[in-house]
Amino acid sequence: KAGVTQTPRYLIKTRGQQVTLSCSPISGHRSVSWYQQTPGQGLQFLFEYFSETQRNKGNFPGRFSGRQFSNSRSEMNVSTLELGDSALYLCASSLGTGEYGYTFGSGTRLTVV
Amino acid sequence: AQSVSQHNHHVILSEAASLELGCNYSYGGTVNLFWYVQYPGQHLQLLLKYFSGDPLVKGIKGFEAEFIKSKFSFNLRKPSVQWSDTAEYFCAVPDSGGYNKLIFGAGTRLAVHP
């Protein structure tokens, strides 16, 4: 079965712009979580959506937002980009309960210049 | 809040050497534990997981981990590493208060030389 698909793979944006990243989970998975990965901070949880509802949120500013559609696909948006937002953004899908673990996508590499 | 510590940030081994990567977690309640691996240029993959039962967990590619509750540890082991094990390894535990919110350790970069 198809894995977790993230688009685009690479993005270059200018400070102050906004960006939208997309994630299509594994078929049948209703939970989508987003993580930011940077060399300095490692993997940090952004938020999780389950059945179109945000169930959990990490400690990121309000510029980071997300949503989930009825087909479980999810998008995350970052507004007013800052240089520090440059990172690998990872999407992970699961059946909905954390103990089963995630399947991660390959990520979107965002570079803010 | 839950936290995870990985003590070794960089490990360099020769092929056929044995591997043990340390992981300690802070939460004392019901514990689910994971090890993920990220090969160069690839996505994170689940190596193994512990929910309950036998504290010695077998994973993919010959990896295993032992859950020691008294030490709050979940160390990853492999008896004989290969060059293809060169990767970054992450220990993770679900946050005590959240659904599907994993707290990751800082990661250990393993380099295996032929």
CSV table of C-alpha atoms in Angstrom, one decimal:
chain,number,residue,atom,x,y,z
A,1,LYS,CA,0.0,0.0,0.0
A,2,ALA,CA,1.1,3.6,-0.6
A,3,GLY,CA,3.1,5.3,2.1
A,4,VAL,CA,2.7,8.8,3.5
A,5,THR,CA,3.1,11.3,0.7
A,6,GLN,CA,4.3,14.8,1.4
A,7,THR,CA,4.4,17.6,-1.2
A,8,PRO,CA,6.4,19.4,-2.2
A,9,ARG,CA,9.7,17.8,-1.4
A,10,TYR,CA,11.6,21.1,-1.5
A,11,LEU,CA,10.6,24.7,-1.1
A,12,ILE,CA,12.5,28.0,-1.0
A,13,LYS,CA,10.6,31.0,0.3
A,14,THR,CA,11.5,34.5,1.2
A,15,ARG,CA,11.1,35.9,4.7
A,16,GLY,CA,7.6,37.3,5.3
A,17,GLN,CA,5.9,35.0,2.8
A,18,GLN,CA,3.6,32.2,3.8
A,19,VAL,CA,3.8,28.5,2.8
A,20,THR,CA,1.4,25.5,2.7
A,21,LEU,CA,2.6,22.0,2.9
A,22,SER,CA,0.6,18.9,2.1
A,23,CYS,CA,0.4,15.4,3.6
A,24,SER,CA,-1.6,12.4,2.4
A,25,PRO,CA,-1.7,9.7,5.0
A,26,ILE,CA,-1.8,6.0,4.4
A,27,SER,CA,-5.2,4.8,3.4
A,28,GLY,CA,-7.3,4.1,6.4
A,29,HIS,CA,-5.2,6.2,8.8
A,30,ARG,CA,-7.2,8.9,10.4
A,31,SER,CA,-4.5,10.6,12.4
A,32,VAL,CA,-1.9,12.9,11.0
A,33,SER,CA,0.8,14.5,13.0
A,34,TRP,CA,3.4,17.1,12.0
A,35,TYR,CA,6.9,17.5,13.2
A,36,GLN,CA,9.6,20.0,12.6
A,37,GLN,CA,13.2,18.7,12.4
A,38,THR,CA,16.2,20.9,12.7
A,39,PRO,CA,19.8,20.2,13.6
A,40,GLY,CA,19.6,22.3,16.7
A,41,GLN,CA,16.3,21.4,18.1
A,42,GLY,CA,15.8,17.9,16.8
A,43,LEU,CA,12.3,16.6,16.2
A,44,GLN,CA,9.6,18.8,17.7
A,45,PHE,CA,5.9,18.1,17.6
A,46,LEU,CA,3.8,20.7,15.9
A,47,PHE,CA,0.2,19.3,16.0
A,48,GLU,CA,-1.9,16.3,15.4
A,49,TYR,CA,-5.2,16.0,13.6
A,50,PHE,CA,-7.7,13.2,14.0
A,51,SER,CA,-11.0,13.1,12.0
A,52,GLU,CA,-10.6,16.8,11.0
A,53,THR,CA,-10.1,17.9,14.6
A,54,GLN,CA,-6.9,19.2,16.1
A,55,ARG,CA,-6.3,16.9,19.1
A,56,ASN,CA,-3.0,18.1,20.3
A,57,LYS,CA,-0.7,21.1,19.8
A,58,GLY,CA,3.0,21.6,20.5
A,59,ASN,CA,4.7,24.8,21.6
A,60,PHE,CA,4.9,26.7,18.3
A,61,PRO,CA,3.7,30.2,17.7
A,62,GLY,CA,0.3,30.9,16.1
A,63,ARG,CA,2.0,31.4,12.7
A,64,PHE,CA,2.0,27.6,12.4
A,65,SER,CA,-1.4,26.2,11.7
A,66,GLY,CA,-2.9,23.2,10.1
A,67,ARG,CA,-6.1,21.5,9.1
A,68,GLN,CA,-7.4,18.1,8.0
A,69,PHE,CA,-9.9,17.3,5.4
A,70,SER,CA,-12.6,14.6,5.3
A,71,ASN,CA,-10.3,12.3,3.3
A,72,SER,CA,-7.7,12.6,6.1
A,73,ARG,CA,-5.3,14.6,4.0
A,74,SER,CA,-3.7,17.4,6.0
A,75,GLU,CA,-2.1,20.7,5.3
A,76,MET,CA,0.1,22.8,7.5
A,77,ASN,CA,0.5,26.5,6.9
A,78,VAL,CA,3.3,28.8,8.1
A,79,SER,CA,2.6,32.5,7.8
A,80,THR,CA,5.1,35.4,7.9
A,81,LEU,CA,8.1,33.1,7.5
A,82,GLU,CA,11.2,33.7,9.5
A,83,LEU,CA,14.7,32.4,8.8
A,84,GLY,CA,14.4,30.1,11.8
A,85,ASP,CA,11.5,28.3,10.1
A,86,SER,CA,14.0,26.6,7.8
A,87,ALA,CA,13.7,23.0,8.6
A,88,LEU,CA,12.5,19.6,7.4
A,89,TYR,CA,8.8,19.2,8.1
A,90,LEU,CA,7.7,15.7,8.6
A,91,CYS,CA,4.2,14.3,8.5
A,92,ALA,CA,3.3,11.1,10.2
A,93,SER,CA,0.1,9.0,10.0
A,94,SER,CA,-1.3,6.4,12.2
A,95,LEU,CA,-4.5,4.6,13.0
A,96,GLY,CA,-5.2,7.1,15.7
A,97,THR,CA,-3.7,5.8,18.9
A,98,GLY,CA,-0.1,6.5,19.6
A,99,GLU,CA,0.9,3.2,20.9
A,100,TYR,CA,1.0,1.7,17.4
A,101,GLY,CA,3.6,4.1,16.2
A,102,TYR,CA,3.7,6.3,13.2
A,103,THR,CA,4.6,5.9,9.6
A,104,PHE,CA,6.5,9.0,8.5
A,105,GLY,CA,6.6,10.7,5.1
A,106,SER,CA,9.9,11.8,3.5
A,107,GLY,CA,9.3,15.3,4.5
A,108,THR,CA,9.3,18.8,3.0
A,109,ARG,CA,12.6,20.6,3.1
A,110,LEU,CA,11.7,24.3,3.6
A,111,THR,CA,14.4,26.9,3.2
A,112,VAL,CA,13.7,30.5,4.1
A,113,VAL,CA,16.0,33.1,2.6
B,1,ALA,CA,6.2,16.5,30.9
B,2,GLN,CA,7.8,13.5,29.5
B,3,SER,CA,11.4,13.7,28.4
B,4,VAL,CA,13.8,11.4,26.6
B,5,SER,CA,17.6,11.4,26.9
B,6,GLN,CA,20.0,9.8,24.4
B,7,HIS,CA,23.5,9.9,25.9
B,8,ASN,CA,25.5,9.2,22.8
B,9,HIS,CA,25.3,11.9,20.1
B,10,HIS,CA,27.9,10.4,17.8
B,11,VAL,CA,29.1,6.8,17.7
B,12,ILE,CA,31.7,5.5,15.3
B,13,LEU,CA,32.2,1.7,14.9
B,14,SER,CA,33.9,-0.7,12.7
B,15,GLU,CA,31.9,-3.4,10.9
B,16,ALA,CA,31.1,-6.4,13.0
B,17,ALA,CA,31.4,-4.5,16.3
B,18,SER,CA,28.6,-4.6,18.7
B,19,LEU,CA,26.3,-1.7,19.3
B,20,GLU,CA,24.5,-0.3,22.3
B,21,LEU,CA,22.7,3.0,22.2
B,22,GLY,CA,21.4,4.4,25.4
B,23,CYS,CA,17.9,5.8,26.0
B,24,ASN,CA,16.4,7.0,29.2
B,25,TYR,CA,12.9,8.4,29.7
B,26,SER,CA,11.3,10.3,32.5
B,27,TYR,CA,7.7,9.2,32.9
B,28,GLY,CA,6.9,6.5,35.4
B,29,GLY,CA,3.4,5.5,34.4
B,30,THR,CA,2.4,3.2,31.6
B,31,VAL,CA,5.1,3.3,29.1
B,32,ASN,CA,5.2,2.8,25.4
B,33,LEU,CA,8.7,3.1,23.8
B,34,PHE,CA,9.9,3.4,20.3
B,35,TRP,CA,13.2,3.4,18.4
B,36,TYR,CA,13.2,5.0,14.9
B,37,VAL,CA,16.0,5.1,12.4
B,38,GLN,CA,16.7,7.7,9.7
B,39,TYR,CA,19.0,6.5,7.0
B,40,PRO,CA,20.8,9.2,5.0
B,41,GLY,CA,18.4,10.9,2.7
B,42,GLN,CA,15.5,8.7,3.8
B,43,HIS,CA,12.5,9.1,6.0
B,44,LEU,CA,12.1,8.0,9.6
B,45,GLN,CA,11.3,4.3,10.0
B,46,LEU,CA,10.1,2.4,13.0
B,47,LEU,CA,12.8,-0.1,14.2
B,48,LEU,CA,10.9,-1.6,17.1
B,49,LYS,CA,8.4,-0.8,19.8
B,50,TYR,CA,7.6,-1.8,23.3
B,51,PHE,CA,4.1,-1.8,24.7
B,52,SER,CA,4.1,-4.4,27.4
B,53,GLY,CA,5.1,-8.0,28.1
B,54,ASP,CA,8.5,-9.3,27.3
B,55,PRO,CA,11.0,-6.5,28.1
B,56,LEU,CA,13.3,-7.8,25.3
B,57,VAL,CA,11.9,-6.5,22.1
B,58,LYS,CA,13.1,-7.7,18.6
B,59,GLY,CA,12.9,-5.3,15.7
B,60,ILE,CA,13.9,-5.2,12.1
B,61,LYS,CA,17.3,-5.7,10.7
B,62,GLY,CA,18.6,-7.6,13.7
B,63,PHE,CA,18.1,-4.8,16.2
B,64,GLU,CA,16.7,-5.4,19.7
B,65,ALA,CA,16.0,-3.3,22.8
B,66,GLU,CA,15.6,-4.1,26.4
B,67,PHE,CA,13.1,-2.2,28.6
B,68,ILE,CA,14.4,-1.9,32.2
B,69,LYS,CA,11.7,-0.3,34.2
B,70,SER,CA,13.8,0.2,37.3
B,71,LYS,CA,16.4,2.2,35.3
B,72,PHE,CA,13.8,4.0,33.1
B,73,SER,CA,15.9,2.8,30.2
B,74,PHE,CA,15.3,1.3,26.7
B,75,ASN,CA,18.7,0.7,25.2
B,76,LEU,CA,19.0,-0.4,21.6
B,77,ARG,CA,21.4,-3.2,20.7
B,78,LYS,CA,22.8,-5.0,17.7
B,79,PRO,CA,25.4,-7.8,18.1
B,80,SER,CA,27.2,-7.0,14.8
B,81,VAL,CA,26.8,-3.8,12.9
B,82,GLN,CA,27.1,-3.4,9.1
B,83,TRP,CA,28.1,-0.4,7.0
B,84,SER,CA,24.4,-0.2,6.0
B,85,ASP,CA,23.5,0.6,9.6
B,86,THR,CA,25.0,4.0,9.2
B,87,ALA,CA,22.1,6.3,10.2
B,88,GLU,CA,20.7,8.4,12.9
B,89,TYR,CA,18.7,6.7,15.6
B,90,PHE,CA,16.0,8.2,17.7
B,91,CYS,CA,14.4,7.0,20.9
B,92,ALA,CA,10.8,8.2,21.4
B,93,VAL,CA,8.0,8.0,24.0
B,94,PRO,CA,4.4,9.3,23.8
B,95,ASP,CA,3.8,12.4,25.8
B,96,SER,CA,1.9,11.7,29.0
B,97,GLY,CA,-0.9,14.0,28.1
B,98,GLY,CA,-1.4,13.8,24.4
B,99,TYR,CA,-2.6,11.5,21.7
B,100,ASN,CA,0.0,10.7,19.1
B,101,LYS,CA,2.4,13.2,20.4
B,102,LEU,CA,5.8,11.6,20.5
B,103,ILE,CA,8.7,13.1,22.4
B,104,PHE,CA,11.9,12.3,20.6
B,105,GLY,CA,15.4,12.1,22.0
B,106,ALA,CA,18.1,14.2,20.4
B,107,GLY,CA,19.2,11.3,18.3
B,108,THR,CA,22.5,9.4,17.9
B,109,ARG,CA,24.4,9.5,14.7
B,110,LEU,CA,26.0,6.2,14.0
B,111,ALA,CA,28.8,5.8,11.5
B,112,VAL,CA,30.0,2.3,10.6
B,113,HIS,CA,33.3,2.0,8.8
B,114,PRO,CA,34.1,-1.0,6.6
